[in-house]
PDB file of C-alpha atoms in Angstrom:
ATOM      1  CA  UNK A 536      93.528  60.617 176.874  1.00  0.00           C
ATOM      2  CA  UNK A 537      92.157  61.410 173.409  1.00  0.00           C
ATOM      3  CA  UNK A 538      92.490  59.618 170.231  1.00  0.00           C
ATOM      4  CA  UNK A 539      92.138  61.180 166.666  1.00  0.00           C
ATOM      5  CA  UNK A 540      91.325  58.743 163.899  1.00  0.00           C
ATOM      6  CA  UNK A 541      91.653  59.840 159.662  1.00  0.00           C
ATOM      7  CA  UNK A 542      88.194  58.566 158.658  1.00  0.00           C
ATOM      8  CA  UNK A 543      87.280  57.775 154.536  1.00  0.00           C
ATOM      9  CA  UNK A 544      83.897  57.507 153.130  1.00  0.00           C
ATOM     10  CA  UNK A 545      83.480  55.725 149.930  1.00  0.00           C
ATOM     11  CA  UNK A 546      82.515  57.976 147.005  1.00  0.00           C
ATOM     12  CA  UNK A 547      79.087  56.360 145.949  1.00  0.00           C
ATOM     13  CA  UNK A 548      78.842  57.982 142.470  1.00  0.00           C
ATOM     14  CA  UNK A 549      80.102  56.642 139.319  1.00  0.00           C
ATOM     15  CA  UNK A 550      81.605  59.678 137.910  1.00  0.00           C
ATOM     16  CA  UNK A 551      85.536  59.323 136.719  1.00  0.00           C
ATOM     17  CA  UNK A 552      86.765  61.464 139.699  1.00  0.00           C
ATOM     18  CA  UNK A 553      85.135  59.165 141.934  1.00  0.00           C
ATOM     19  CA  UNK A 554      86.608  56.249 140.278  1.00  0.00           C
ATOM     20  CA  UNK A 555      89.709  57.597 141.257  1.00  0.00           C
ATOM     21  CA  UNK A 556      89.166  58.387 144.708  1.00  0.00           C
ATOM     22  CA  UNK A 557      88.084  54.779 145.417  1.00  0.00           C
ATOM     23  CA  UNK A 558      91.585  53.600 143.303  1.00  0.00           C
ATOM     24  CA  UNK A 559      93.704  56.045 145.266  1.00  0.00           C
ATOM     25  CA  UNK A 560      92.011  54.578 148.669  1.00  0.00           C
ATOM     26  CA  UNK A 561      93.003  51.531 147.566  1.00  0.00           C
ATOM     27  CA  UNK A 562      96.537  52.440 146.273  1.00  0.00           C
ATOM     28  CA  UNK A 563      97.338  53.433 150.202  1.00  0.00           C
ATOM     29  CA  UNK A 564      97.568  50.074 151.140  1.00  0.00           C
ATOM     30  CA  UNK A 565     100.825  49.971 149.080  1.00  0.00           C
ATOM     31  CA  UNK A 566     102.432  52.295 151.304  1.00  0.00           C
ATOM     32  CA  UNK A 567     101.557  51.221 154.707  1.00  0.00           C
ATOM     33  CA  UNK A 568      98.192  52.383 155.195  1.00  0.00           C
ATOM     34  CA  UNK A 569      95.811  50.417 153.921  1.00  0.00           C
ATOM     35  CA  UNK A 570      91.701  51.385 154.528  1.00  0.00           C
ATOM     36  CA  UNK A 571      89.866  48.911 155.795  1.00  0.00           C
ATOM     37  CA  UNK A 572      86.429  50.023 155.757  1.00  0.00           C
ATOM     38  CA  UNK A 573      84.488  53.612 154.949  1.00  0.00           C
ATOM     39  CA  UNK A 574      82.937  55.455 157.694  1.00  0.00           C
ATOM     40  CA  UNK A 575      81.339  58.616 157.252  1.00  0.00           C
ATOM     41  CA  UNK A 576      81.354  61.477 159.464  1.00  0.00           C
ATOM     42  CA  UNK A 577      77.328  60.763 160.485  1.00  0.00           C
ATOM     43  CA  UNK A 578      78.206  57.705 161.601  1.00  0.00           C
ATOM     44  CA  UNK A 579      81.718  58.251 163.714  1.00  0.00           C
ATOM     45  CA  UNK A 580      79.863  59.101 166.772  1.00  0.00           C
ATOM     46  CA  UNK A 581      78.114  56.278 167.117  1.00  0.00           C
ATOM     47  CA  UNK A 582      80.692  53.555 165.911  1.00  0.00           C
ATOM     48  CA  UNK A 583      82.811  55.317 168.772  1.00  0.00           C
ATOM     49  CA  UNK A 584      80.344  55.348 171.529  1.00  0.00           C
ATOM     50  CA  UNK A 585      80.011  51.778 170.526  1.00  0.00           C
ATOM     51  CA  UNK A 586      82.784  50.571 171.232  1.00  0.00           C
ATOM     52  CA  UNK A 587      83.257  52.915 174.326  1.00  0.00           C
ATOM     53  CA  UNK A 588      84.920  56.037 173.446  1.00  0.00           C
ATOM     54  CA  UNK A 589      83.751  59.457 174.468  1.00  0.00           C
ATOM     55  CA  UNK A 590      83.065  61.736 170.552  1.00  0.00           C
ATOM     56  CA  UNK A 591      84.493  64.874 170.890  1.00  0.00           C
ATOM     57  CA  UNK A 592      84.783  66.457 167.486  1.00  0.00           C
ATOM     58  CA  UNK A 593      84.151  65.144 164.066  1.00  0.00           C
ATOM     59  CA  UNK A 594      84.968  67.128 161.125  1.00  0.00           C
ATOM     60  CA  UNK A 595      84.141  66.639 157.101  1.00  0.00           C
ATOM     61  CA  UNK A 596      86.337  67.822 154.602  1.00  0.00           C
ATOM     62  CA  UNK A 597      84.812  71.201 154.174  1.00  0.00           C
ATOM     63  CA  UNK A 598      85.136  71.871 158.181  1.00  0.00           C
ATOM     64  CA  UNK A 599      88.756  71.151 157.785  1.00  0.00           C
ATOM     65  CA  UNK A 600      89.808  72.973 154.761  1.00  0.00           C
ATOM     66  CA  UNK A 601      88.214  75.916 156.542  1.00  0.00           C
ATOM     67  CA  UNK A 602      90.402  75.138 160.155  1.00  0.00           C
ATOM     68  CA  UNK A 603      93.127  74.509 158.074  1.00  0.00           C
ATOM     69  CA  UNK A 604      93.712  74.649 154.353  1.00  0.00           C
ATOM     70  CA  UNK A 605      96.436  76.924 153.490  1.00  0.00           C
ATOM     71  CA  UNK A 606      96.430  78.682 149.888  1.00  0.00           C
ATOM     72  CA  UNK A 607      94.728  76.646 147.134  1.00  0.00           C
ATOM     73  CA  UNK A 608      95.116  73.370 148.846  1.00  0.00           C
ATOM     74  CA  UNK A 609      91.895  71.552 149.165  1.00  0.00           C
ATOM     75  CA  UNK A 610      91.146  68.164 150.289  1.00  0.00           C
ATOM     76  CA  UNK A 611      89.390  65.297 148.560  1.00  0.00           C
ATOM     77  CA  UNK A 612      85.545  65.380 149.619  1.00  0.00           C
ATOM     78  CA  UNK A 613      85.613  61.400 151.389  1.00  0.00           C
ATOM     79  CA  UNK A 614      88.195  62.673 154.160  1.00  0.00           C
ATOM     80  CA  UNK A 615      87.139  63.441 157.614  1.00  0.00           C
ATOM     81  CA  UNK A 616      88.840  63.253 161.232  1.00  0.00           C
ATOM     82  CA  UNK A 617      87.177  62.079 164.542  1.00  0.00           C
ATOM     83  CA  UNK A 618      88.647  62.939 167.955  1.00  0.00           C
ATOM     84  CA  UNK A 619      87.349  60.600 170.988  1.00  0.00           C
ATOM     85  CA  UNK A 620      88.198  60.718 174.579  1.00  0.00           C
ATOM     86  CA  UNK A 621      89.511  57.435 176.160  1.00  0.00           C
ATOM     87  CA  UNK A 622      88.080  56.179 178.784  1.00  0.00           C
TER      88      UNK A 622
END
């Protein structure tokens, strides 16, 4: 079995656009999915292996616009997947 996981790393600047990312993470709890903590791509494989799951793939933002971004859709910079095999 696999498992893929969203994953959301915490803008560390202090620019407005970040300011909103971090309010936006925060606004998903209102609809069911809250976050509740960052993880960045780097560190996916071993929070996984950790806690005994196989990492597969991870991808950043840029490596999935490019898989699959359609048109002038782009994503925001702090999302990233991580697919792990189950044991």
């Amino acid at each position: 079995s696999e498992l893929v996981a969203d994953m959301w790393s915490q803008p560390s600047d202090t620019t407005f656009d970040a300011r909103m990312r971090r309010a936006g993470a925060r606004m998903l709890g209102t609809i069911g999915e809250p976050i509740r903590f960052a993880l960045s791509p780097p560190e996916a494989p071993s929070f996984f292996s950790e806690r005994g799951y196989t990492p597969v793939e991870v991808l950043d933002s840029a490596a999935l616009e490019e898989r699959y971004a359609t048109g002038k859709r782009r994503l925001f910079p702090d999302n990233s997947v991580v697919r792990v095999r189950v044991a």
